[in-house]
Short mmCIF file of C-alpha atoms and ligand atoms in Angstrom, two decimals:
data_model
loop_
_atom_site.label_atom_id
_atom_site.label_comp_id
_atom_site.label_asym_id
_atom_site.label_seq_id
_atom_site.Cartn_x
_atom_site.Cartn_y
_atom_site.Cartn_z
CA UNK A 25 86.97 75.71 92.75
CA UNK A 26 85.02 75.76 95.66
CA UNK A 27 84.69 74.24 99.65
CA UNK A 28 83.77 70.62 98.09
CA UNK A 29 86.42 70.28 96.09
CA UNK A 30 88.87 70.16 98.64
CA UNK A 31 89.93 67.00 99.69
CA UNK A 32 90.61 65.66 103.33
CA UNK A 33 92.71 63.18 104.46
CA UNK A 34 92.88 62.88 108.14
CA UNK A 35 95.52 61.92 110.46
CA UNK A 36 95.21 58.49 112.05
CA UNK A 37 96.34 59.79 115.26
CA UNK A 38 96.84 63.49 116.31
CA UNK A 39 99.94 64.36 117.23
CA UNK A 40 100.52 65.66 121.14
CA UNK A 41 99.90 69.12 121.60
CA UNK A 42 102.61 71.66 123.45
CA UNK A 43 101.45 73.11 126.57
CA UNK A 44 100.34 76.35 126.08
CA UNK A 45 102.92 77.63 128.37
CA UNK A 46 105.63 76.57 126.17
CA UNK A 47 104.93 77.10 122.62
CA UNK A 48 108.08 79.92 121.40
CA UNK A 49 107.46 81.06 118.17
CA UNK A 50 107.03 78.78 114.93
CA UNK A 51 108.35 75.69 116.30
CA UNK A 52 105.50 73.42 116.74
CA UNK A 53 102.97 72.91 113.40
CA UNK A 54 99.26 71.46 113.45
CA UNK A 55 97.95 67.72 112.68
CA UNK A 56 97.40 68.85 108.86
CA UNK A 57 98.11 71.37 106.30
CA UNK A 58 96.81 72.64 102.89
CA UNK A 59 98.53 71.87 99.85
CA UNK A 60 97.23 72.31 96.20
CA UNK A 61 99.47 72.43 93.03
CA UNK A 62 100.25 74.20 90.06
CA UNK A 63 101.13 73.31 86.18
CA UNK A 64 101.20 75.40 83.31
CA UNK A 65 98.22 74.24 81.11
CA UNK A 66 96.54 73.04 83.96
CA UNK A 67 96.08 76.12 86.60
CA UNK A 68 96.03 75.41 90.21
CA UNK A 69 94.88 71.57 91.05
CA UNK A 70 94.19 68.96 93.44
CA UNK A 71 93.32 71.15 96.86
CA UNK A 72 93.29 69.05 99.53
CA UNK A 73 93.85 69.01 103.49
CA UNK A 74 96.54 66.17 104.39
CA UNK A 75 98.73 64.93 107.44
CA UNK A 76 101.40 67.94 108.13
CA UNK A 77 104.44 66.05 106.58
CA UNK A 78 107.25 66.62 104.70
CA UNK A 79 107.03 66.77 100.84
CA UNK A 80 109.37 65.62 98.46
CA UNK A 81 111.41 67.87 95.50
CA UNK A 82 113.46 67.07 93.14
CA UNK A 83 116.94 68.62 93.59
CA UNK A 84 116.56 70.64 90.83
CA UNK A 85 113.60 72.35 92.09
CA UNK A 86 113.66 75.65 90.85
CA UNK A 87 113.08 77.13 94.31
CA UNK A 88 116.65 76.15 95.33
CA UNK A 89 118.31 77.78 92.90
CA UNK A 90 116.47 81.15 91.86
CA UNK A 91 114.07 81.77 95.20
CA UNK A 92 110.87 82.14 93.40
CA UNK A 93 108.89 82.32 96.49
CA UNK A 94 106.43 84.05 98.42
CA UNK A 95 104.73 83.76 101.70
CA UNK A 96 102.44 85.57 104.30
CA UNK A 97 102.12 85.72 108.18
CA UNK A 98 99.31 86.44 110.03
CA UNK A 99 96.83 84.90 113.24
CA UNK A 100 94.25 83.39 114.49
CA UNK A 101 93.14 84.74 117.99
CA UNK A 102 91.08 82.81 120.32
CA UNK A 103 88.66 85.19 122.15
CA UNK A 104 87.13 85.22 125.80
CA UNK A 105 84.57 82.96 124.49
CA UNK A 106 85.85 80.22 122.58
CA UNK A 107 85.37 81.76 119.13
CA UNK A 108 88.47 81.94 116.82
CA UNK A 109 88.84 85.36 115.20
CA UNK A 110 90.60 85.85 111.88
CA UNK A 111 92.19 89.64 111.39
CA UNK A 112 91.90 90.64 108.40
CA UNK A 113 92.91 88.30 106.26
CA UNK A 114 91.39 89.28 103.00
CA UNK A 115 94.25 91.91 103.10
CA UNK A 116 97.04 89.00 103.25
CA UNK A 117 95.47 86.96 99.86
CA UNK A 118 95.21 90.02 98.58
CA UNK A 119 99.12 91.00 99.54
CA UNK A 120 99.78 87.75 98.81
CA UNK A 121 98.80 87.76 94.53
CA UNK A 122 100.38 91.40 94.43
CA UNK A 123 103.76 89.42 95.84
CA UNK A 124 103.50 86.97 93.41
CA UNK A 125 103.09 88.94 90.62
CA UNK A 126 106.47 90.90 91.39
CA UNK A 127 107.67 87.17 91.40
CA UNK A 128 105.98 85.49 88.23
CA UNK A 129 104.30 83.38 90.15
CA UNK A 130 100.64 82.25 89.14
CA UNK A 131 97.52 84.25 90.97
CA UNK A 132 95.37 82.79 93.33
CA UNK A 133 91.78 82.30 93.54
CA UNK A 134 92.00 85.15 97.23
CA UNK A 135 88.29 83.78 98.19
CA UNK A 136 88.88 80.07 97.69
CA UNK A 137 92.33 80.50 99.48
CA UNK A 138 90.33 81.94 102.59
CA UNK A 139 88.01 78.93 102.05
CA UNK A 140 90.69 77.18 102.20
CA UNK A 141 91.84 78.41 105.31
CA UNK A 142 89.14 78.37 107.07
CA UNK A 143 88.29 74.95 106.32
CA UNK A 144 92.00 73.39 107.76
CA UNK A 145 91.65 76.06 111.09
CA UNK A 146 87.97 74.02 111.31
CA UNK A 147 89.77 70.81 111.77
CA UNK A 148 92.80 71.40 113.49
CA UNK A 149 90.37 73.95 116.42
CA UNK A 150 91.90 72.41 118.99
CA UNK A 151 95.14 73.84 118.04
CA UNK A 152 94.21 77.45 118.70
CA UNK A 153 96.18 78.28 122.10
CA UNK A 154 93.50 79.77 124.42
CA UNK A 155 96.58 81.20 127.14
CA UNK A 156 96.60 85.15 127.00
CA UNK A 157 98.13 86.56 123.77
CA UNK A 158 98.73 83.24 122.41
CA UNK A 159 97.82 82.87 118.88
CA UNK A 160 97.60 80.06 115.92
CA UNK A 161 100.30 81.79 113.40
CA UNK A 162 99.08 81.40 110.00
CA UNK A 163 101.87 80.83 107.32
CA UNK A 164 100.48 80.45 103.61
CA UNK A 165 103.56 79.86 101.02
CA UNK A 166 103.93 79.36 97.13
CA UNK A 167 107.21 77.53 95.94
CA UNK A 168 108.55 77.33 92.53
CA UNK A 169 109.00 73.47 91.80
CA UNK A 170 109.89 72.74 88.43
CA UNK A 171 112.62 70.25 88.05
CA UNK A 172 115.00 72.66 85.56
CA UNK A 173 117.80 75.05 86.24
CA UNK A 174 117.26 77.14 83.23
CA UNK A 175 116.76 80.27 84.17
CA UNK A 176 112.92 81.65 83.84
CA UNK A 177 109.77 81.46 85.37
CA UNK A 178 109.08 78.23 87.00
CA UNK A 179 106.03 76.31 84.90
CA UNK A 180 105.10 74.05 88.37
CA UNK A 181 104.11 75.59 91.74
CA UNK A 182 103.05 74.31 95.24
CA UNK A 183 100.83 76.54 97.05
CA UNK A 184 100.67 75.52 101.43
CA UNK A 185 99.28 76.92 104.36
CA UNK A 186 100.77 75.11 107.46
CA UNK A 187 99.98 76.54 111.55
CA UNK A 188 102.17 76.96 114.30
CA UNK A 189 100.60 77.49 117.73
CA UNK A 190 102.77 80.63 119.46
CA UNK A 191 103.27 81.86 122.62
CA UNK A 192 102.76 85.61 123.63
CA UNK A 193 105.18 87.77 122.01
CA UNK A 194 105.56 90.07 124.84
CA UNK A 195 106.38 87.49 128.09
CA UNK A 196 105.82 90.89 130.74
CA UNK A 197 104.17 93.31 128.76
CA UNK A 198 105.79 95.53 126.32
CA UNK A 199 108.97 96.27 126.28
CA UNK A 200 110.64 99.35 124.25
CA UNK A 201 113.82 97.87 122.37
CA UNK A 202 116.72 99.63 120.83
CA UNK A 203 117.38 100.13 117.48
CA UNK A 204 120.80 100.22 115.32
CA UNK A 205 120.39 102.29 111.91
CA UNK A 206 121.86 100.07 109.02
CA UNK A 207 124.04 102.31 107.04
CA UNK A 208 126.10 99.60 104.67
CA UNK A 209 123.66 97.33 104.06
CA UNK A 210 120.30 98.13 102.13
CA UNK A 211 116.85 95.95 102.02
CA UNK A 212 115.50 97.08 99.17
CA UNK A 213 115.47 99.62 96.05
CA UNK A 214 113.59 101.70 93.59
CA UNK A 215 112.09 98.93 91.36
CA UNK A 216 113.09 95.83 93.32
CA UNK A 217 111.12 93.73 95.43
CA UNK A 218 111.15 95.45 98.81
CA UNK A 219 106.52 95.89 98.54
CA UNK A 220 106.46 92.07 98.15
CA UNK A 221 106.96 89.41 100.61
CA UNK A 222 109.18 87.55 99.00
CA UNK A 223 111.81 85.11 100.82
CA UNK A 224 114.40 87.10 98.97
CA UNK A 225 114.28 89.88 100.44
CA UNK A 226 114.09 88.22 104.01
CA UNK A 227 117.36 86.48 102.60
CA UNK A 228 119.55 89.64 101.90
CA UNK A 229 118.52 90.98 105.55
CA UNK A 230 119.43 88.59 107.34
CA UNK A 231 123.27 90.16 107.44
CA UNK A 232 122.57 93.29 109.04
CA UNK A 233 120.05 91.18 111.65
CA UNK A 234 123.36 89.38 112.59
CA UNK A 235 125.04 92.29 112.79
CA UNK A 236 121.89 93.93 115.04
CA UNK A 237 122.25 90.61 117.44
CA UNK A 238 126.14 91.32 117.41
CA UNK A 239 125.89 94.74 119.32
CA UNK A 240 123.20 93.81 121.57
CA UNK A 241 120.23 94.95 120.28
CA UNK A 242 116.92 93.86 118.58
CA UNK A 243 116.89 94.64 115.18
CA UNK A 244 117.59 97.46 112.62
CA UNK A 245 116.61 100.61 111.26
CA UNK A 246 116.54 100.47 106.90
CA UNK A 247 117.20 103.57 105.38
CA UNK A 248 116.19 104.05 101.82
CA UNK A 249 118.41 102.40 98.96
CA UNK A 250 119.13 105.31 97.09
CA UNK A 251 119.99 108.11 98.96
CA UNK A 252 120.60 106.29 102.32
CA UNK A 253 118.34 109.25 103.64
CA UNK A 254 115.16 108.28 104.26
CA UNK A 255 114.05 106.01 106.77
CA UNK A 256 111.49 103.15 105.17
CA UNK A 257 111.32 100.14 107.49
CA UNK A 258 112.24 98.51 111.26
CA UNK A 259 113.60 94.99 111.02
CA UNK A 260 110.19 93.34 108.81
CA UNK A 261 108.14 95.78 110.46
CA UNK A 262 106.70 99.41 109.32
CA UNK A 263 107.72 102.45 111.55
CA UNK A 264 105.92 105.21 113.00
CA UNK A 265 107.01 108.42 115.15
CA UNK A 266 105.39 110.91 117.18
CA UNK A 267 106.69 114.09 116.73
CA UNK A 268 105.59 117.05 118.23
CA UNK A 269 101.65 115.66 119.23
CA UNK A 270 101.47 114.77 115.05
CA UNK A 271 102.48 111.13 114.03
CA UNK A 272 104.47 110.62 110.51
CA UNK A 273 105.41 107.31 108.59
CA UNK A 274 107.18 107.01 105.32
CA UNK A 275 104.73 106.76 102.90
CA UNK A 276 104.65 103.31 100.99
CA UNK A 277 106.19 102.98 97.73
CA UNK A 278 107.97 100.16 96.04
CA UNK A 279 110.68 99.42 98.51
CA UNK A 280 108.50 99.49 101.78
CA UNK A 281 105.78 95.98 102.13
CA UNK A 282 102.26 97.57 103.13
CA UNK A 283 101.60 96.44 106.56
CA UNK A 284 98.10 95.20 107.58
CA UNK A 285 99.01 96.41 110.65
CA UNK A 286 100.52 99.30 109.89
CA UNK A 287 97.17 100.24 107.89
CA UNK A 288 95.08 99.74 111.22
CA UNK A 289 97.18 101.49 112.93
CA UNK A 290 96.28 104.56 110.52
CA UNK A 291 92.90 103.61 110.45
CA UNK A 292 92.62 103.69 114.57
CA UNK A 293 94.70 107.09 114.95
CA UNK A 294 92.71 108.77 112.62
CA UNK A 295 89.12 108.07 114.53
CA UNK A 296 91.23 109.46 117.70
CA UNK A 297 91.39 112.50 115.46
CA UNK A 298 95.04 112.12 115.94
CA UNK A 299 97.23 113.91 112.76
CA UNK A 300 98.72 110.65 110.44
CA UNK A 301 101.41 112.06 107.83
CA UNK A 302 102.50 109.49 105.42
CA UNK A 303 105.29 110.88 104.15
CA UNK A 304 108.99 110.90 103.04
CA UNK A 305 110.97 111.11 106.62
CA UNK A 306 114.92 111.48 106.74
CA UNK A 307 116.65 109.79 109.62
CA UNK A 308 118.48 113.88 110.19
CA UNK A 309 114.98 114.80 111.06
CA UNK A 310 113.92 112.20 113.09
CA UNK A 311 117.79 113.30 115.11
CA UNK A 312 116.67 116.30 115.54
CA UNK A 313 113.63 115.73 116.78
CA UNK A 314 115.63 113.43 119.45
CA UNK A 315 117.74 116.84 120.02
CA UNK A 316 115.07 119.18 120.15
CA UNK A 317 112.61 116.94 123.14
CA UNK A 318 110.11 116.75 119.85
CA UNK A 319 110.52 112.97 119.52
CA UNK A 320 108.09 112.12 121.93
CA UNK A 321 107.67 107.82 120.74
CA UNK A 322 108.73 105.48 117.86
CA UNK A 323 107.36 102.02 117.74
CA UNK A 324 107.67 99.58 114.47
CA UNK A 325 104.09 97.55 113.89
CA UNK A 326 103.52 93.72 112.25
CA UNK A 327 101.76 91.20 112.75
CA UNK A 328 104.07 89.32 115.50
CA UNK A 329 104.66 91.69 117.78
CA UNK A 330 101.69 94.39 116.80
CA UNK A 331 103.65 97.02 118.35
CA UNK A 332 107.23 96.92 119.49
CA UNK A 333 107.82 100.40 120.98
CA UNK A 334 111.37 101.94 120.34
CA UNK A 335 113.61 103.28 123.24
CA UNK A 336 116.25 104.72 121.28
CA UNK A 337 118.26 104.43 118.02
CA UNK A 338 122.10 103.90 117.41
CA UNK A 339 123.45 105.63 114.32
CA UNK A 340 127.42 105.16 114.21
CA UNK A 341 128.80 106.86 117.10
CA UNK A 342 125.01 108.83 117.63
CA UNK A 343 122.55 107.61 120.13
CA UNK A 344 118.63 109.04 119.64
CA UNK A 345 116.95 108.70 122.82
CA UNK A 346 112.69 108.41 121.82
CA UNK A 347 110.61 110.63 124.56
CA UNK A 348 112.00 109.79 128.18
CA UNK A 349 113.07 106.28 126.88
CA UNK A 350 110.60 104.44 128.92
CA UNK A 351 106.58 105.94 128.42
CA UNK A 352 105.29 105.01 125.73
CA UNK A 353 101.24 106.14 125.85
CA UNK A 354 100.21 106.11 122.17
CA UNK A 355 102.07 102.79 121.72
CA UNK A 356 100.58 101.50 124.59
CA UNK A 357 97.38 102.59 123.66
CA UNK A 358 97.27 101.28 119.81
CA UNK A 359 98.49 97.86 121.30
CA UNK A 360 95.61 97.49 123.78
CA UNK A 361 93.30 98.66 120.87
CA UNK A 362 94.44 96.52 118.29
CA UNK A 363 94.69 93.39 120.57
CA UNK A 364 92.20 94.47 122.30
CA UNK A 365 89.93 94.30 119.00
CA UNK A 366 92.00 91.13 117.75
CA UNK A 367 90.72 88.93 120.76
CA UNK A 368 87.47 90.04 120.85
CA UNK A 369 87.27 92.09 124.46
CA UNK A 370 86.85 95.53 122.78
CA UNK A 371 84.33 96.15 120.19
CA UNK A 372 85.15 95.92 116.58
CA UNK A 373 83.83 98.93 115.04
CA UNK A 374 85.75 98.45 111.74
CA UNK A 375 84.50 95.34 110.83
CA UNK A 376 88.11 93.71 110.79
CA UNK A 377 87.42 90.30 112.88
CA UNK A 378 86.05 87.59 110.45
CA UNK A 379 84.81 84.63 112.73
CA UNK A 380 85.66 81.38 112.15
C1 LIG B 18 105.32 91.33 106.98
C2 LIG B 18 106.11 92.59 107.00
C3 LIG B 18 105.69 93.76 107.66
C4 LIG B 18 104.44 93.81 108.52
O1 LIG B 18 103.27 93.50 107.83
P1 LIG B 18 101.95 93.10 108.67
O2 LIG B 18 100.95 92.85 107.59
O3 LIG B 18 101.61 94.25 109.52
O4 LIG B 18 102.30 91.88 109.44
C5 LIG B 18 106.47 94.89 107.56
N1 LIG B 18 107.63 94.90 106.89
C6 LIG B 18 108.08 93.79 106.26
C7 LIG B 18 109.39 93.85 105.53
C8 LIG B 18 107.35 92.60 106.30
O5 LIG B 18 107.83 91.51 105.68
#
């Protein structure tokens, strides 16, 4: 398949666009979105660029009963000078087929799904919020949609992309959060899902995130499935501390998704010649650390909030206090960097920015 195959039906009349001022997160969508389908015998079908509406499924979608679906985030950033900059989104296709293989779900063509992209960011432009730190949030999905309730592998699929114009994650500048360490519930475990972005997992989370929001604070610590040892994740972000002038994160493996940000953030600390372990860390070392003054910063990264720096951690009747609980340099560095690189006002030396 390639760019002329896909179809475009425009809207008759666009749609008003939210101030710039107000836009939240994920709450307003574009003029259009991209839709192509899936049957078995056939392969993926029918790309095409239509009126963001809703879409019709039977009730016996397969989606609503087993949650055989996938999805991705990431952004477009408008820089300085009018340009829209992609961040490396080859990484999220990529993420994106390795998801929906955990998941049965049919490959995608990763370059003509970038096409693809590109081609509905063309002609809904005027969408990208130009504000500071706003951002067009990208949201590619695949949804099982045969019409059975047997139990297997769905034989139809519907593969979107929809956008959502969002405001800046951070309304005065970052600002560290606390932290509650989830010791009931798990995310995810040896040979589950917990690598893959499926809306499964975001499903069996969502208990300890209203348990997070029921003692006050932002979102939680997971701790590895097995052992309930090891720290793997921060809310549906990767972690990272600073211990002792060396930084450590638990090294991926099948219960912890590889961040794209998390990768740059790697990437970056290692040309600052700064020490990157990737590693198994236990949540009694990352205590002592906070007893010993060693902890000197925590900070979970994603693609929403790039960096949310971490003031301190709750762990039953334990509190963790992270450096003085209000500096955060390395943090506050990374985010500049990364944004920094993201908008286009600091050189990109990684070759990460794909302009649209
Ligand atoms: C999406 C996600 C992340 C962050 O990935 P980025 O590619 O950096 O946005 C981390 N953890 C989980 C569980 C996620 O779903």
């Amino acid at each position: 398949m390639s760019r002329h195959n896909i179809r475009v039906e425009r809207r008759k009349e666009q749609k008003e666009r939210p101030d710039d001022g107000k836009l939240g997160f994920g709450k307003h969508f574009t003029d259009h979105m991209f839709r192509m389908d899936y049957a078995d015998g056939k392969g993926w079908h029918d790309p095409r660029i239509v009126p963001y509406q809703p879409i019709s499924l039977e009730p016996s979608a397969m989606v609503f009963h087993y949650g055989q679906a996938v999805f991705e985030g990431m952004k477009a950033y408008r820089s300085k000078g009018g340009a829209i900059h992609l961040f490396r989104p080859e990484r999220n296709f990529a993420r994106f087929n390795v998801s929906s293989e955990r998941m049965c779900i049919p490959r995608l063509d990763e370059a003509f799904a970038l096409e693809a992209l590109t081609k509905l960011i063309g002609i809904d432009k005027d969408w990208t919020p130009s504000a500071e730190n706003t951002a067009l949030y990208i949201r590619p999905f695949v949804i099982a949609t045969e019409a059975a309730i047997g139990v297997h592998p769905s034989l139809q699929y519907i593969f979107m992309i929809i956008l959502s114009p969002v405001g800046p994650y951070y309304a005065e500048g970052l600002a560290p959060v606390t932290i509650f360490v989830e010791d009931e519930y798990v995310r995810a475990v040896r040979g589950g899902s917990g690598f893959a972005k499926a809306s499964a997992n975001y499903a069996i989370s969502m208990k300890s995130q209203e348990k997070a929001i029921k003692k006050g604070v932002a979102q939680v610590l997971w701790l590895d499935g097995v052992e309930r040892k090891y720290v793997e994740e921060v809310g549906t972000m990767n972690v990272f501390f600073k211990i002792n002038g060396s930084v450590v994160t638990p090294r991926l493996s099948d219960s912890i998704l590889p961040g794209v940000t998390r990768a740059s953030v790697i990437e970056l600390l290692k040309s600052w010649d700064v020490e990157v372990a990737e590693r198994r860390i236990s949540l009694e070392e990352v205590k002592k650390a906070a007893e010993d003054g060693t902890l000197e910063e925590a900070f979970g990264t994603g693609t929403a909030s790039v960096i949310a720096p971490i003031r301190k951690f709750i762990s039953g009747s334990d509190e963790m206090v992270v450096g003085d609980g209000k500096n955060y340099p390395m943090a506050g560095k990374l985010y500049d960097t990364i944004t920094g690189i993201q908008y286009g006002r600091i050189e990109d030396n990684f070759g990460w920015v794909r302009k649209i």
